[in-house]
Amino acid sequence: MDGLRDRLILEDSSIEDLAESIRKHGQQVPIMVRPSDQPDRYRIIYGRRRLAAIRRVGGTVKAIVRTLDDDASLIAQGQENNLRLDPSFIEKSLFIKEMQEAGYKPGVIQDALGLTRQGVSNHRVVIEQLPDELVRLIGPAHGVGRRQWGDLAALSEKAPLVDIARETLASLPDTTPSSDKFQAVYVACSSKARSAANQSARGQTTVVKDNSGSPVGTLSVDGKSIAIKITRKDNPEFGQWLEERAETTLRELFEQWQNERGSGS
């Protein structure tokens, strides 16, 4: 049982249903294997779910034995799975990622999944933005497509997706369908991102004090600007002094920042 995984979930409730069908009617469709470097041992090409079900039932496994190289084996695996049980968008994306990391050529990957070059790129763009743990927490999410996964990925810079997913899924029953898990996580992450954005938009104001604890002025920071405010009635002389030097001081600070950035690079 080696090779690249093309399913997020291999052992689930459907395996028991498949096992019961095989128990009653026998194995109708053979799996495909290829010889390994060990005598009488074979590497599975496709049929992992059928093999898992037969192992529950017990007995002999019907298999087609083919002598295929890695590329041909991968293409056979991908095409057979696309025909028998269409993988979800995110399962295809993970499979593409694993194939690319394993060094398979673009043409082989396209043939394995029946995708165009652009189709492969569309899957890879989304999976690169998503933490692996997040995807495995949610599962295959059949029916959830590229746009929805892309919308979730876009929230990665605005909210801690994995932490939110863990907390959200902990409150759901274990039997919750994967697509429902996705929706629950997406709603929770969207809410957290909006809350963070609203907090940022409101900004934060800090009272700056001198060594004796007396207020000198206020520093206000939000998503659009940084403002220093000196109240004339509190510090009239300092206010006058700063007004006369504000432009020069700001320019000097800007030049200092440029010099520090230049030396840092």
Coordinates of C-alpha atoms in Angstrom, one line a residue:
M1 CA 0.0 0.0 0.0
D2 CA 2.4 2.7 -1.2
G3 CA 2.4 5.4 -3.7
L4 CA 0.8 8.9 -3.6
R5 CA -2.5 9.3 -1.8
D6 CA -5.4 10.6 -3.8
R7 CA -8.0 10.5 -1.0
L8 CA -8.1 12.4 2.2
I9 CA -10.2 9.7 3.9
L10 CA -9.6 6.1 3.0
E11 CA -11.2 4.4 6.0
D12 CA -14.8 5.8 6.6
S13 CA -18.3 4.5 6.9
S14 CA -18.5 3.8 3.2
I15 CA -15.8 1.2 3.6
E16 CA -18.1 -0.8 5.8
D17 CA -20.9 -0.6 3.2
L18 CA -18.5 -1.7 0.5
A19 CA -17.3 -4.6 2.7
E20 CA -20.9 -5.7 3.3
S21 CA -21.5 -5.7 -0.5
I22 CA -18.4 -7.8 -1.1
R23 CA -19.5 -10.2 1.7
K24 CA -22.8 -10.7 -0.1
H25 CA -21.9 -10.6 -3.7
G26 CA -18.2 -11.1 -3.9
Q27 CA -15.6 -8.8 -5.4
Q28 CA -17.0 -7.7 -8.7
V29 CA -14.2 -5.3 -9.8
P30 CA -10.5 -6.3 -9.4
I31 CA -7.9 -3.9 -8.1
M32 CA -4.7 -3.3 -10.1
V33 CA -1.2 -4.0 -8.8
R34 CA 2.3 -4.1 -10.2
P35 CA 5.3 -6.3 -9.2
S36 CA 7.6 -5.0 -6.5
D37 CA 11.3 -5.7 -6.0
Q38 CA 10.3 -8.5 -3.5
P39 CA 9.2 -11.9 -4.7
D40 CA 5.4 -12.4 -4.6
R41 CA 4.8 -8.9 -3.3
Y42 CA 2.9 -6.3 -5.3
R43 CA 2.5 -2.5 -5.2
I44 CA -1.0 -1.3 -5.5
I45 CA -1.9 1.0 -8.4
Y46 CA -5.6 1.5 -7.7
G47 CA -8.3 -0.1 -5.6
R48 CA -7.2 1.0 -2.1
R49 CA -10.8 1.2 -0.8
R50 CA -11.7 -2.2 -2.3
L51 CA -8.6 -3.7 -0.7
A52 CA -9.4 -2.1 2.7
A53 CA -13.0 -3.5 2.5
I54 CA -11.7 -7.0 1.5
R55 CA -9.3 -7.0 4.4
R56 CA -12.3 -6.6 6.7
V57 CA -14.2 -9.5 5.0
G58 CA -11.2 -11.7 4.6
G59 CA -10.3 -13.9 1.6
T60 CA -8.5 -13.7 -1.6
V61 CA -8.2 -10.4 -3.5
K62 CA -8.8 -10.4 -7.2
A63 CA -6.2 -8.3 -9.0
I64 CA -4.9 -7.4 -12.4
V65 CA -1.1 -7.5 -12.5
R66 CA 0.5 -5.0 -14.8
T67 CA 4.1 -4.2 -15.3
L68 CA 4.1 -0.3 -15.3
D69 CA 6.7 2.3 -14.7
D70 CA 6.0 5.1 -12.2
D71 CA 4.5 7.5 -14.7
A72 CA 2.1 4.9 -16.3
S73 CA 1.1 3.7 -12.8
L74 CA 0.3 7.2 -11.7
I75 CA -1.8 7.9 -14.8
A76 CA -3.7 4.7 -14.3
Q77 CA -4.4 5.5 -10.7
G78 CA -5.7 9.0 -11.4
Q79 CA -7.9 8.0 -14.4
E80 CA -9.5 5.0 -12.6
N81 CA -10.3 7.1 -9.5
N82 CA -11.8 9.9 -11.6
L83 CA -14.1 7.4 -13.3
R84 CA -15.2 5.4 -10.2
L85 CA -15.5 8.1 -7.6
D86 CA -14.7 11.7 -8.6
P87 CA -12.3 13.1 -6.0
S88 CA -13.2 16.5 -4.5
F89 CA -11.5 19.7 -5.5
I90 CA -9.3 19.7 -2.5
E91 CA -8.3 16.1 -2.8
K92 CA -7.2 16.7 -6.4
S93 CA -5.3 19.7 -5.2
L94 CA -3.4 17.7 -2.6
F95 CA -2.8 14.9 -5.2
I96 CA -1.3 17.5 -7.6
K97 CA 0.9 19.0 -4.9
E98 CA 2.2 15.5 -3.9
M99 CA 2.8 14.6 -7.6
Q100 CA 4.7 17.9 -8.2
E101 CA 6.8 17.4 -5.0
A102 CA 7.6 13.9 -6.1
G103 CA 9.0 15.2 -9.4
Y104 CA 6.4 14.0 -11.9
K105 CA 6.3 16.0 -15.1
P106 CA 3.4 18.4 -15.9
G107 CA 2.2 16.2 -18.8
V108 CA 1.9 13.1 -16.5
I109 CA 0.0 15.1 -13.9
Q110 CA -2.4 16.4 -16.4
D111 CA -3.0 13.0 -17.9
A112 CA -3.5 11.4 -14.4
L113 CA -6.4 13.8 -13.6
G114 CA -7.6 14.7 -17.0
L115 CA -6.9 18.4 -16.4
T116 CA -5.5 21.1 -18.6
R117 CA -2.3 23.0 -17.7
Q118 CA -4.5 25.9 -16.4
G119 CA -6.7 23.4 -14.5
V120 CA -3.6 22.1 -12.6
S121 CA -2.5 25.6 -11.9
N122 CA -5.9 26.6 -10.5
H123 CA -5.8 23.7 -8.0
R124 CA -2.2 24.4 -7.0
V125 CA -2.7 28.2 -6.4
V126 CA -5.4 27.4 -3.8
I127 CA -3.6 24.5 -2.0
E128 CA -0.4 26.6 -1.6
Q129 CA -2.3 29.1 0.5
L130 CA -3.9 26.6 2.8
P131 CA -2.2 24.9 5.8
D132 CA -2.1 21.2 5.4
E133 CA -3.5 20.7 8.9
L134 CA -6.5 22.8 8.0
V135 CA -7.3 20.7 5.0
R136 CA -7.0 17.4 6.9
L137 CA -9.2 18.8 9.7
I138 CA -12.0 19.6 7.3
G139 CA -11.6 16.6 5.0
P140 CA -12.6 16.1 1.3
A141 CA -15.6 18.4 1.4
H142 CA -17.3 17.0 -1.7
G143 CA -19.3 19.7 -3.4
V144 CA -17.0 22.5 -2.2
G145 CA -15.2 24.0 -5.2
R146 CA -12.3 26.2 -6.1
R147 CA -14.1 29.5 -5.3
Q148 CA -15.1 28.5 -1.8
W149 CA -11.7 27.0 -0.9
G150 CA -10.1 30.2 -2.4
D151 CA -12.3 32.4 -0.3
L152 CA -11.2 30.5 2.8
A153 CA -7.6 30.7 1.8
A154 CA -7.9 34.5 1.4
L155 CA -8.7 34.7 5.1
S156 CA -5.4 33.2 6.1
E157 CA -3.8 36.6 6.5
K158 CA -6.7 37.9 8.6
A159 CA -7.3 35.1 11.0
P160 CA -5.6 32.0 12.5
L161 CA -7.4 29.5 10.4
V162 CA -6.1 26.3 12.0
D163 CA -6.8 27.4 15.6
I164 CA -10.3 28.5 14.6
A165 CA -10.9 25.2 12.8
R166 CA -9.8 23.2 15.8
E167 CA -12.1 25.1 18.1
T168 CA -15.1 25.1 15.7
L169 CA -14.9 21.4 14.9
A170 CA -14.5 20.4 18.5
S171 CA -18.0 21.5 19.1
L172 CA -19.5 19.5 16.2
P173 CA -20.5 15.8 16.3
D174 CA -18.0 13.3 14.9
T175 CA -20.5 12.3 12.3
T176 CA -20.7 15.8 10.8
P177 CA -20.3 15.6 7.0
S178 CA -17.0 17.1 5.7
S179 CA -18.8 19.7 3.6
D180 CA -20.7 20.9 6.7
K181 CA -17.4 21.1 8.5
F182 CA -16.1 23.3 5.8
Q183 CA -19.1 25.7 6.0
A184 CA -18.8 25.9 9.8
V185 CA -15.1 26.7 9.7
Y186 CA -15.6 29.2 6.9
V187 CA -18.3 31.0 8.8
A188 CA -16.2 31.1 12.0
C189 CA -13.1 32.3 10.2
S190 CA -15.1 35.0 8.3
S191 CA -16.6 36.3 11.6
K192 CA -13.1 36.4 13.2
A193 CA -11.6 38.2 10.2
R194 CA -14.4 40.8 10.2
S195 CA -14.0 41.4 14.0
A196 CA -10.3 41.9 13.6
A197 CA -10.9 44.3 10.7
N198 CA -13.4 46.3 12.7
Q199 CA -11.0 46.5 15.6
S200 CA -8.2 47.7 13.3
A201 CA -10.5 50.3 11.6
R202 CA -11.4 51.7 15.0
G203 CA -7.7 52.1 15.8
Q204 CA -5.9 52.7 19.1
T205 CA -5.1 55.8 20.9
T206 CA -2.2 56.0 23.5
V207 CA -1.6 58.8 25.9
V208 CA 2.1 59.6 26.0
K209 CA 3.4 60.9 29.3
D210 CA 6.7 62.4 30.6
N211 CA 8.9 61.0 33.3
S212 CA 6.7 62.6 36.0
G213 CA 3.5 61.0 34.6
S214 CA 2.1 64.2 33.1
P215 CA 0.5 63.9 29.7
V216 CA 2.6 65.1 26.8
G217 CA 0.2 64.3 23.9
T218 CA -1.6 61.4 22.3
L219 CA -0.6 58.9 19.6
S220 CA -3.5 57.6 17.4
V221 CA -3.0 54.6 15.1
D222 CA -5.5 53.0 12.8
G223 CA -5.6 51.2 9.4
K224 CA -5.2 54.5 7.5
S225 CA -3.0 56.8 9.4
I226 CA -0.7 57.6 12.4
A227 CA -1.4 60.9 14.2
I228 CA 0.4 62.8 17.0
K229 CA -1.7 65.3 18.8
I230 CA -0.5 68.0 21.3
T231 CA -3.2 69.8 23.2
R232 CA -2.2 73.5 23.4
K233 CA -4.0 74.1 26.8
D234 CA -2.0 71.3 28.4
N235 CA 1.4 72.2 26.9
P236 CA 1.2 75.6 25.2
E237 CA 5.0 76.2 25.2
F238 CA 5.9 72.7 23.9
G239 CA 3.1 73.0 21.3
Q240 CA 4.5 76.2 20.0
W241 CA 8.1 74.8 20.0
L242 CA 6.9 71.7 18.1
E243 CA 4.9 73.7 15.6
E244 CA 8.0 75.7 14.6
R245 CA 10.1 72.5 14.2
A246 CA 7.4 70.0 13.0
E247 CA 8.3 70.0 9.3
T248 CA 12.0 69.8 9.9
T249 CA 11.7 67.1 12.6
L250 CA 9.4 65.0 10.4
R251 CA 11.8 65.3 7.5
E252 CA 14.7 64.3 9.7
L253 CA 12.8 61.2 11.0
F254 CA 12.0 60.2 7.4
E255 CA 15.7 60.5 6.4
Q256 CA 16.7 58.5 9.4
W257 CA 14.3 55.8 8.4
Q258 CA 15.7 55.7 4.9
N259 CA 19.3 55.5 6.2
E260 CA 18.4 52.6 8.6
R261 CA 16.5 50.8 5.9
G262 CA 19.5 51.2 3.5
S263 CA 22.0 49.9 6.1
G264 CA 19.7 47.0 7.0
S265 CA 19.5 45.7 3.4

